[in-house]
PDB file of C-alpha atoms in Angstrom:
ATOM      1  CA  UNK A   1     -19.593  -9.411   5.774  1.00  0.00           C
ATOM      2  CA  UNK A   2     -17.058 -11.078   8.285  1.00  0.00           C
ATOM      3  CA  UNK A   3     -13.626  -9.419   7.858  1.00  0.00           C
ATOM      4  CA  UNK A   4     -12.010 -12.745   7.873  1.00  0.00           C
ATOM      5  CA  UNK A   5     -14.383 -14.696   5.713  1.00  0.00           C
ATOM      6  CA  UNK A   6     -13.763 -13.464   2.255  1.00  0.00           C
ATOM      7  CA  UNK A   7     -10.673 -13.329  -0.476  1.00  0.00           C
ATOM      8  CA  UNK A   8     -10.335 -12.260  -3.969  1.00  0.00           C
ATOM      9  CA  UNK A   9      -8.582 -14.698  -5.994  1.00  0.00           C
ATOM     10  CA  UNK A  10      -7.396 -12.059  -8.469  1.00  0.00           C
ATOM     11  CA  UNK A  11      -6.082  -9.996  -5.533  1.00  0.00           C
ATOM     12  CA  UNK A  12      -4.876 -12.398  -3.050  1.00  0.00           C
ATOM     13  CA  UNK A  13      -3.517  -9.790  -0.554  1.00  0.00           C
ATOM     14  CA  UNK A  14      -6.806  -8.098  -0.238  1.00  0.00           C
ATOM     15  CA  UNK A  15      -8.155  -7.621   2.976  1.00  0.00           C
ATOM     16  CA  UNK A  16     -10.558  -5.659   5.467  1.00  0.00           C
ATOM     17  CA  UNK A  17      -8.625  -3.688   8.180  1.00  0.00           C
ATOM     18  CA  UNK A  18     -11.718  -4.158  10.445  1.00  0.00           C
ATOM     19  CA  UNK A  19     -11.317  -5.895  13.750  1.00  0.00           C
ATOM     20  CA  UNK A  20      -7.832  -4.548  14.438  1.00  0.00           C
ATOM     21  CA  UNK A  21      -7.712  -3.357  18.011  1.00  0.00           C
ATOM     22  CA  UNK A  22      -6.697   0.222  19.190  1.00  0.00           C
ATOM     23  CA  UNK A  23      -4.576   1.051  22.105  1.00  0.00           C
ATOM     24  CA  UNK A  24      -7.688   2.497  23.997  1.00  0.00           C
ATOM     25  CA  UNK A  25      -9.679  -0.752  23.769  1.00  0.00           C
ATOM     26  CA  UNK A  26     -11.924  -0.028  20.547  1.00  0.00           C
ATOM     27  CA  UNK A  27     -11.739  -1.865  17.179  1.00  0.00           C
ATOM     28  CA  UNK A  28     -11.570  -0.662  13.512  1.00  0.00           C
ATOM     29  CA  UNK A  29     -15.048  -0.986  12.180  1.00  0.00           C
ATOM     30  CA  UNK A  30     -15.512  -4.177   9.811  1.00  0.00           C
ATOM     31  CA  UNK A  31     -16.295  -3.175   6.166  1.00  0.00           C
ATOM     32  CA  UNK A  32     -15.052   0.284   6.313  1.00  0.00           C
ATOM     33  CA  UNK A  33     -11.468   0.081   5.112  1.00  0.00           C
ATOM     34  CA  UNK A  34     -10.220  -2.316   2.521  1.00  0.00           C
ATOM     35  CA  UNK A  35      -6.888  -2.695   1.115  1.00  0.00           C
ATOM     36  CA  UNK A  36      -6.119  -4.587  -2.126  1.00  0.00           C
ATOM     37  CA  UNK A  37      -3.792  -4.793  -5.161  1.00  0.00           C
ATOM     38  CA  UNK A  38      -5.002  -3.622  -8.413  1.00  0.00           C
ATOM     39  CA  UNK A  39      -8.408  -5.055  -9.539  1.00  0.00           C
ATOM     40  CA  UNK A  40      -7.701  -5.683 -13.173  1.00  0.00           C
ATOM     41  CA  UNK A  41      -7.318  -9.427 -12.623  1.00  0.00           C
ATOM     42  CA  UNK A  42     -10.650 -10.153 -10.645  1.00  0.00           C
ATOM     43  CA  UNK A  43     -12.644 -13.208 -11.439  1.00  0.00           C
ATOM     44  CA  UNK A  44     -16.292 -13.326 -11.966  1.00  0.00           C
ATOM     45  CA  UNK A  45     -16.442 -14.746  -8.393  1.00  0.00           C
ATOM     46  CA  UNK A  46     -14.285 -11.881  -7.109  1.00  0.00           C
ATOM     47  CA  UNK A  47     -16.712  -9.604  -8.613  1.00  0.00           C
ATOM     48  CA  UNK A  48     -19.531 -11.017  -6.420  1.00  0.00           C
ATOM     49  CA  UNK A  49     -17.484 -10.637  -3.463  1.00  0.00           C
ATOM     50  CA  UNK A  50     -16.700  -7.078  -4.375  1.00  0.00           C
ATOM     51  CA  UNK A  51     -20.306  -6.373  -4.866  1.00  0.00           C
ATOM     52  CA  UNK A  52     -20.981  -7.537  -1.257  1.00  0.00           C
ATOM     53  CA  UNK A  53     -18.280  -5.504   0.060  1.00  0.00           C
ATOM     54  CA  UNK A  54     -19.829  -2.567  -1.844  1.00  0.00           C
ATOM     55  CA  UNK A  55     -17.040   0.303  -1.827  1.00  0.00           C
ATOM     56  CA  UNK A  56     -18.513   3.729  -2.178  1.00  0.00           C
ATOM     57  CA  UNK A  57     -14.862   4.991  -3.052  1.00  0.00           C
ATOM     58  CA  UNK A  58     -11.940   3.455  -4.872  1.00  0.00           C
ATOM     59  CA  UNK A  59      -8.713   5.284  -4.341  1.00  0.00           C
ATOM     60  CA  UNK A  60      -6.051   4.289  -6.989  1.00  0.00           C
ATOM     61  CA  UNK A  61      -2.285   5.232  -5.931  1.00  0.00           C
ATOM     62  CA  UNK A  62      -1.089   4.248  -9.438  1.00  0.00           C
ATOM     63  CA  UNK A  63       0.179   6.896 -12.291  1.00  0.00           C
ATOM     64  CA  UNK A  64      -0.741   6.686 -15.628  1.00  0.00           C
ATOM     65  CA  UNK A  65       2.513   4.770 -16.556  1.00  0.00           C
ATOM     66  CA  UNK A  66       1.325   1.994 -14.470  1.00  0.00           C
ATOM     67  CA  UNK A  67      -2.315   1.927 -15.516  1.00  0.00           C
ATOM     68  CA  UNK A  68      -1.295   1.834 -19.112  1.00  0.00           C
ATOM     69  CA  UNK A  69       0.567  -1.349 -18.692  1.00  0.00           C
ATOM     70  CA  UNK A  70      -2.108  -3.102 -16.543  1.00  0.00           C
ATOM     71  CA  UNK A  71      -5.653  -4.651 -17.254  1.00  0.00           C
ATOM     72  CA  UNK A  72      -8.367  -2.014 -16.359  1.00  0.00           C
ATOM     73  CA  UNK A  73      -9.914  -2.170 -12.943  1.00  0.00           C
ATOM     74  CA  UNK A  74     -12.832  -4.419 -12.753  1.00  0.00           C
ATOM     75  CA  UNK A  75     -15.516  -2.967 -10.415  1.00  0.00           C
ATOM     76  CA  UNK A  76     -19.076  -3.294  -9.465  1.00  0.00           C
ATOM     77  CA  UNK A  77     -21.587  -0.662  -8.800  1.00  0.00           C
ATOM     78  CA  UNK A  78     -20.877   2.896  -9.061  1.00  0.00           C
ATOM     79  CA  UNK A  79     -18.094   3.821  -6.737  1.00  0.00           C
ATOM     80  CA  UNK A  80     -16.507   7.120  -6.706  1.00  0.00           C
ATOM     81  CA  UNK A  81     -13.138   6.661  -8.520  1.00  0.00           C
ATOM     82  CA  UNK A  82     -10.110   8.831  -7.226  1.00  0.00           C
ATOM     83  CA  UNK A  83      -6.788   8.777  -8.743  1.00  0.00           C
ATOM     84  CA  UNK A  84      -3.949   9.786  -6.216  1.00  0.00           C
ATOM     85  CA  UNK A  85      -0.734   8.917  -8.141  1.00  0.00           C
ATOM     86  CA  UNK A  86       1.985   8.477  -5.445  1.00  0.00           C
ATOM     87  CA  UNK A  87       4.985   7.982  -7.584  1.00  0.00           C
ATOM     88  CA  UNK A  88       8.021  10.230  -8.710  1.00  0.00           C
ATOM     89  CA  UNK A  89       9.375   9.279 -12.110  1.00  0.00           C
ATOM     90  CA  UNK A  90      12.534  11.411 -11.204  1.00  0.00           C
ATOM     91  CA  UNK A  91      13.220   9.143  -8.252  1.00  0.00           C
ATOM     92  CA  UNK A  92      15.739   6.696  -9.421  1.00  0.00           C
ATOM     93  CA  UNK A  93      14.679   4.199  -6.806  1.00  0.00           C
ATOM     94  CA  UNK A  94      11.174   3.966  -8.319  1.00  0.00           C
ATOM     95  CA  UNK A  95      12.199   3.675 -12.040  1.00  0.00           C
ATOM     96  CA  UNK A  96      14.839   1.037 -11.059  1.00  0.00           C
ATOM     97  CA  UNK A  97      12.523  -1.140  -9.415  1.00  0.00           C
ATOM     98  CA  UNK A  98       9.974  -0.713 -12.157  1.00  0.00           C
ATOM     99  CA  UNK A  99      12.628  -1.643 -14.697  1.00  0.00           C
ATOM    100  CA  UNK A 100      13.398  -4.827 -12.875  1.00  0.00           C
ATOM    101  CA  UNK A 101       9.877  -5.806 -12.529  1.00  0.00           C
ATOM    102  CA  UNK A 102       9.121  -5.150 -16.313  1.00  0.00           C
ATOM    103  CA  UNK A 103      12.311  -6.512 -17.849  1.00  0.00           C
ATOM    104  CA  UNK A 104      13.349  -3.044 -18.972  1.00  0.00           C
ATOM    105  CA  UNK A 105      16.892  -1.689 -19.745  1.00  0.00           C
ATOM    106  CA  UNK A 106      18.866  -0.992 -16.621  1.00  0.00           C
ATOM    107  CA  UNK A 107      21.234   1.289 -18.228  1.00  0.00           C
ATOM    108  CA  UNK A 108      21.870   4.172 -16.069  1.00  0.00           C
ATOM    109  CA  UNK A 109      20.989   2.732 -12.785  1.00  0.00           C
ATOM    110  CA  UNK A 110      24.518   1.694 -11.816  1.00  0.00           C
ATOM    111  CA  UNK A 111      24.446   3.326  -8.526  1.00  0.00           C
ATOM    112  CA  UNK A 112      20.962   2.130  -7.451  1.00  0.00           C
ATOM    113  CA  UNK A 113      21.937  -1.273  -8.596  1.00  0.00           C
ATOM    114  CA  UNK A 114      25.372  -1.378  -6.606  1.00  0.00           C
ATOM    115  CA  UNK A 115      23.269  -0.550  -3.395  1.00  0.00           C
ATOM    116  CA  UNK A 116      20.800  -3.414  -4.307  1.00  0.00           C
ATOM    117  CA  UNK A 117      16.990  -3.874  -4.657  1.00  0.00           C
ATOM    118  CA  UNK A 118      16.432  -3.982  -0.842  1.00  0.00           C
ATOM    119  CA  UNK A 119      18.275  -0.694  -0.519  1.00  0.00           C
ATOM    120  CA  UNK A 120      16.127   0.828  -3.308  1.00  0.00           C
ATOM    121  CA  UNK A 121      13.038  -0.520  -1.638  1.00  0.00           C
ATOM    122  CA  UNK A 122      13.986   1.291   1.843  1.00  0.00           C
ATOM    123  CA  UNK A 123      14.737   4.489  -0.313  1.00  0.00           C
ATOM    124  CA  UNK A 124      11.120   4.388  -1.522  1.00  0.00           C
ATOM    125  CA  UNK A 125       9.780   4.140   1.893  1.00  0.00           C
ATOM    126  CA  UNK A 126      11.888   6.992   3.083  1.00  0.00           C
ATOM    127  CA  UNK A 127      10.391   9.030  -0.041  1.00  0.00           C
ATOM    128  CA  UNK A 128       6.914   8.100   1.138  1.00  0.00           C
ATOM    129  CA  UNK A 129       7.435  10.282   4.034  1.00  0.00           C
ATOM    130  CA  UNK A 130       9.363  13.264   2.320  1.00  0.00           C
ATOM    131  CA  UNK A 131       8.415  13.429  -1.308  1.00  0.00           C
ATOM    132  CA  UNK A 132       5.839  15.926  -2.349  1.00  0.00           C
ATOM    133  CA  UNK A 133       3.662  13.573  -4.260  1.00  0.00           C
ATOM    134  CA  UNK A 134       3.526  10.983  -1.528  1.00  0.00           C
ATOM    135  CA  UNK A 135       2.459  13.399   1.063  1.00  0.00           C
ATOM    136  CA  UNK A 136      -0.282  15.065  -1.082  1.00  0.00           C
ATOM    137  CA  UNK A 137      -1.456  11.549  -1.995  1.00  0.00           C
ATOM    138  CA  UNK A 138      -1.693  10.077   1.299  1.00  0.00           C
ATOM    139  CA  UNK A 139      -3.031  13.348   2.952  1.00  0.00           C
ATOM    140  CA  UNK A 140      -5.901  13.461   0.333  1.00  0.00           C
ATOM    141  CA  UNK A 141      -6.692   9.782   0.942  1.00  0.00           C
ATOM    142  CA  UNK A 142      -6.935  10.277   4.687  1.00  0.00           C
ATOM    143  CA  UNK A 143      -9.236  13.032   4.160  1.00  0.00           C
ATOM    144  CA  UNK A 144     -11.491  10.967   1.983  1.00  0.00           C
ATOM    145  CA  UNK A 145     -11.583   8.444   4.754  1.00  0.00           C
ATOM    146  CA  UNK A 146     -13.264  11.141   7.133  1.00  0.00           C
ATOM    147  CA  UNK A 147     -16.130  11.314   4.880  1.00  0.00           C
ATOM    148  CA  UNK A 148     -18.895   8.837   5.575  1.00  0.00           C
ATOM    149  CA  UNK A 149     -20.053   9.105   1.903  1.00  0.00           C
ATOM    150  CA  UNK A 150     -16.718   7.591   0.778  1.00  0.00           C
ATOM    151  CA  UNK A 151     -17.128   4.411   3.014  1.00  0.00           C
ATOM    152  CA  UNK A 152     -16.412   1.611   2.535  1.00  0.00           C
ATOM    153  CA  UNK A 153     -13.129   3.160   1.205  1.00  0.00           C
ATOM    154  CA  UNK A 154     -11.001   0.619  -0.890  1.00  0.00           C
ATOM    155  CA  UNK A 155      -7.472   1.633  -1.745  1.00  0.00           C
ATOM    156  CA  UNK A 156      -4.767  -0.038  -3.902  1.00  0.00           C
ATOM    157  CA  UNK A 157      -1.743   0.532  -6.023  1.00  0.00           C
ATOM    158  CA  UNK A 158      -0.329  -2.162  -8.401  1.00  0.00           C
ATOM    159  CA  UNK A 159       0.876  -4.890  -5.935  1.00  0.00           C
ATOM    160  CA  UNK A 160      -1.053  -3.598  -3.093  1.00  0.00           C
ATOM    161  CA  UNK A 161       2.120  -3.917  -0.603  1.00  0.00           C
ATOM    162  CA  UNK A 162       4.073  -0.685  -0.560  1.00  0.00           C
ATOM    163  CA  UNK A 163       2.128   2.384  -1.251  1.00  0.00           C
ATOM    164  CA  UNK A 164      -1.000   0.527  -0.084  1.00  0.00           C
ATOM    165  CA  UNK A 165       0.834  -0.672   2.802  1.00  0.00           C
ATOM    166  CA  UNK A 166       2.093   2.663   3.825  1.00  0.00           C
ATOM    167  CA  UNK A 167      -1.361   4.168   3.578  1.00  0.00           C
ATOM    168  CA  UNK A 168      -2.502   1.560   5.787  1.00  0.00           C
ATOM    169  CA  UNK A 169       0.160   2.312   8.363  1.00  0.00           C
ATOM    170  CA  UNK A 170      -0.999   6.085   8.307  1.00  0.00           C
ATOM    171  CA  UNK A 171      -4.699   5.205   8.690  1.00  0.00           C
ATOM    172  CA  UNK A 172      -4.358   2.656  11.330  1.00  0.00           C
ATOM    173  CA  UNK A 173      -1.926   4.855  13.402  1.00  0.00           C
ATOM    174  CA  UNK A 174      -4.192   7.806  13.125  1.00  0.00           C
ATOM    175  CA  UNK A 175      -6.921   5.573  14.413  1.00  0.00           C
ATOM    176  CA  UNK A 176      -4.767   4.516  17.504  1.00  0.00           C
ATOM    177  CA  UNK A 177      -3.731   0.966  16.433  1.00  0.00           C
ATOM    178  CA  UNK A 178      -0.300   0.254  18.108  1.00  0.00           C
ATOM    179  CA  UNK A 179       2.836  -0.107  15.983  1.00  0.00           C
ATOM    180  CA  UNK A 180       3.111  -3.906  16.459  1.00  0.00           C
ATOM    181  CA  UNK A 181      -0.423  -4.506  15.310  1.00  0.00           C
ATOM    182  CA  UNK A 182       0.139  -2.260  12.394  1.00  0.00           C
ATOM    183  CA  UNK A 183       3.496  -4.329  11.423  1.00  0.00           C
ATOM    184  CA  UNK A 184       1.620  -7.665  11.585  1.00  0.00           C
ATOM    185  CA  UNK A 185      -0.844  -6.561   9.149  1.00  0.00           C
ATOM    186  CA  UNK A 186       1.644  -5.036   6.961  1.00  0.00           C
ATOM    187  CA  UNK A 187       3.693  -8.307   6.826  1.00  0.00           C
ATOM    188  CA  UNK A 188       0.641 -10.498   5.957  1.00  0.00           C
ATOM    189  CA  UNK A 189       1.147  -9.593   2.452  1.00  0.00           C
ATOM    190  CA  UNK A 190       4.041 -12.193   2.485  1.00  0.00           C
ATOM    191  CA  UNK A 191       1.645 -15.016   3.706  1.00  0.00           C
ATOM    192  CA  UNK A 192      -0.922 -14.153   1.256  1.00  0.00           C
ATOM    193  CA  UNK A 193       1.052 -14.124  -1.960  1.00  0.00           C
ATOM    194  CA  UNK A 194       3.373 -17.171  -1.768  1.00  0.00           C
ATOM    195  CA  UNK A 195       2.082 -18.571  -4.946  1.00  0.00           C
ATOM    196  CA  UNK A 196       1.885 -15.243  -6.531  1.00  0.00           C
ATOM    197  CA  UNK A 197       5.435 -14.101  -5.775  1.00  0.00           C
ATOM    198  CA  UNK A 198       6.725 -17.497  -6.800  1.00  0.00           C
ATOM    199  CA  UNK A 199       5.316 -17.164 -10.284  1.00  0.00           C
ATOM    200  CA  UNK A 200       6.356 -13.596 -10.541  1.00  0.00           C
ATOM    201  CA  UNK A 201       9.781 -14.325  -9.479  1.00  0.00           C
ATOM    202  CA  UNK A 202      10.069 -17.039 -11.994  1.00  0.00           C
ATOM    203  CA  UNK A 203       8.835 -14.633 -14.790  1.00  0.00           C
ATOM    204  CA  UNK A 204      11.350 -12.039 -13.642  1.00  0.00           C
ATOM    205  CA  UNK A 205      14.233 -14.559 -13.818  1.00  0.00           C
ATOM    206  CA  UNK A 206      13.124 -15.764 -17.360  1.00  0.00           C
ATOM    207  CA  UNK A 207      12.962 -12.248 -18.573  1.00  0.00           C
ATOM    208  CA  UNK A 208      16.476 -11.400 -17.057  1.00  0.00           C
ATOM    209  CA  UNK A 209      18.507 -14.566 -17.004  1.00  0.00           C
ATOM    210  CA  UNK A 210      21.378 -12.696 -15.143  1.00  0.00           C
ATOM    211  CA  UNK A 211      19.220 -11.660 -12.287  1.00  0.00           C
ATOM    212  CA  UNK A 212      19.617 -13.284  -8.942  1.00  0.00           C
ATOM    213  CA  UNK A 213      16.904 -14.722  -7.020  1.00  0.00           C
ATOM    214  CA  UNK A 214      17.390 -12.504  -3.865  1.00  0.00           C
ATOM    215  CA  UNK A 215      16.893  -9.408  -5.993  1.00  0.00           C
ATOM    216  CA  UNK A 216      13.525 -10.760  -7.213  1.00  0.00           C
ATOM    217  CA  UNK A 217      12.708 -11.409  -3.711  1.00  0.00           C
ATOM    218  CA  UNK A 218      13.515  -8.079  -2.333  1.00  0.00           C
ATOM    219  CA  UNK A 219      11.242  -6.506  -4.891  1.00  0.00           C
ATOM    220  CA  UNK A 220       8.312  -8.969  -4.490  1.00  0.00           C
ATOM    221  CA  UNK A 221       8.239  -8.973  -0.607  1.00  0.00           C
ATOM    222  CA  UNK A 222       7.650  -6.883   2.173  1.00  0.00           C
ATOM    223  CA  UNK A 223      10.094  -6.546   4.785  1.00  0.00           C
ATOM    224  CA  UNK A 224      10.367  -5.265   8.325  1.00  0.00           C
ATOM    225  CA  UNK A 225      13.363  -3.112   7.184  1.00  0.00           C
ATOM    226  CA  UNK A 226      11.502  -1.338   4.622  1.00  0.00           C
ATOM    227  CA  UNK A 227       8.698  -0.439   7.128  1.00  0.00           C
ATOM    228  CA  UNK A 228      11.544   0.713   9.478  1.00  0.00           C
ATOM    229  CA  UNK A 229      13.040   2.965   6.926  1.00  0.00           C
ATOM    230  CA  UNK A 230       9.702   4.907   6.749  1.00  0.00           C
ATOM    231  CA  UNK A 231       9.307   4.927  10.455  1.00  0.00           C
ATOM    232  CA  UNK A 232      12.811   6.195  10.875  1.00  0.00           C
ATOM    233  CA  UNK A 233      12.380   8.915   8.349  1.00  0.00           C
ATOM    234  CA  UNK A 234       9.285  10.177   9.873  1.00  0.00           C
ATOM    235  CA  UNK A 235      10.992  10.341  13.244  1.00  0.00           C
ATOM    236  CA  UNK A 236      14.164  11.849  11.692  1.00  0.00           C
ATOM    237  CA  UNK A 237      12.342  14.682   9.785  1.00  0.00           C
ATOM    238  CA  UNK A 238       9.369  15.308  12.016  1.00  0.00           C
ATOM    239  CA  UNK A 239      10.394  14.130  15.279  1.00  0.00           C
ATOM    240  CA  UNK A 240       7.807  11.718  15.964  1.00  0.00           C
ATOM    241  CA  UNK A 241       5.382   9.559  13.930  1.00  0.00           C
ATOM    242  CA  UNK A 242       2.376  11.681  15.402  1.00  0.00           C
ATOM    243  CA  UNK A 243       4.154  14.876  14.247  1.00  0.00           C
ATOM    244  CA  UNK A 244       4.616  13.462  10.732  1.00  0.00           C
ATOM    245  CA  UNK A 245       0.939  12.745  10.666  1.00  0.00           C
ATOM    246  CA  UNK A 246      -0.055  16.273  11.876  1.00  0.00           C
ATOM    247  CA  UNK A 247       2.763  18.187  10.073  1.00  0.00           C
ATOM    248  CA  UNK A 248       3.393  16.305   7.107  1.00  0.00           C
ATOM    249  CA  UNK A 249      -0.085  14.938   6.225  1.00  0.00           C
ATOM    250  CA  UNK A 250      -2.209  17.531   8.061  1.00  0.00           C
ATOM    251  CA  UNK A 251      -3.811  14.928   9.950  1.00  0.00           C
ATOM    252  CA  UNK A 252      -4.835  17.092  13.034  1.00  0.00           C
ATOM    253  CA  UNK A 253      -6.505  16.257  15.976  1.00  0.00           C
ATOM    254  CA  UNK A 254      -9.913  17.225  14.324  1.00  0.00           C
ATOM    255  CA  UNK A 255      -9.136  14.845  11.576  1.00  0.00           C
ATOM    256  CA  UNK A 256      -8.314  11.960  13.716  1.00  0.00           C
ATOM    257  CA  UNK A 257     -11.530  12.411  15.784  1.00  0.00           C
ATOM    258  CA  UNK A 258     -13.341  12.456  12.364  1.00  0.00           C
ATOM    259  CA  UNK A 259     -11.595   9.112  11.398  1.00  0.00           C
ATOM    260  CA  UNK A 260     -12.334   7.685  14.911  1.00  0.00           C
ATOM    261  CA  UNK A 261     -15.980   8.573  14.624  1.00  0.00           C
ATOM    262  CA  UNK A 262     -16.570   6.826  11.413  1.00  0.00           C
ATOM    263  CA  UNK A 263     -14.003   4.085  11.631  1.00  0.00           C
ATOM    264  CA  UNK A 264     -14.079   2.582  15.084  1.00  0.00           C
ATOM    265  CA  UNK A 265     -16.488   0.783  16.999  1.00  0.00           C
TER     266      UNK A 265
END
């Protein structure tokens, strides 16, 4: 199936990472890596598309508290299902942002709220680099992608923008895609979800009348500064992004070679 010729109405930011060029002139193989949001709102037509994509493995980056609040994923075929929860309930930025999204009580979040939602988002991206659950989850997902039995690999979180986006950054960089191309794909979330974000923003503002629109936008969008927070943290802690891949996630030269063998044309 052509990487640019399908869509999922119930997961509007879904896309195939196939076709993206690498620094050495190769391309990510079409139909091997698919990123989406959660699959609980897929339509019947979406299921037909998903059946043609035929993921062999579905990686879910949500934890139990998130899946309990969401409709069950709709799947076709018999893919291997792997839960790799990338979330830390003790991380105040996570819980503050979740409370904002779901209209929950914001008591106890005064310090995070003073910094603002955009700062909390950047904090989450820095945690992607240093948090134990994040490093474990992203590392295991990369290892899954080295096994051809798991391909096509579909990976998602709730909104398919932050944890999913960072895993895409990790995989694409390990495959040799340059930073600017990775950034362009990351930011595509915004153009693909205009209507959805408008509806979600309106719902958030109805749930919490005192909420300002900029706070809602900060939570629902992806922004260059969020991605930069993750990049900067990787370079601060490890010295370079390549060192973060190798030392933080165990993406050694051998792992990168296996990824390239199965995921590049």
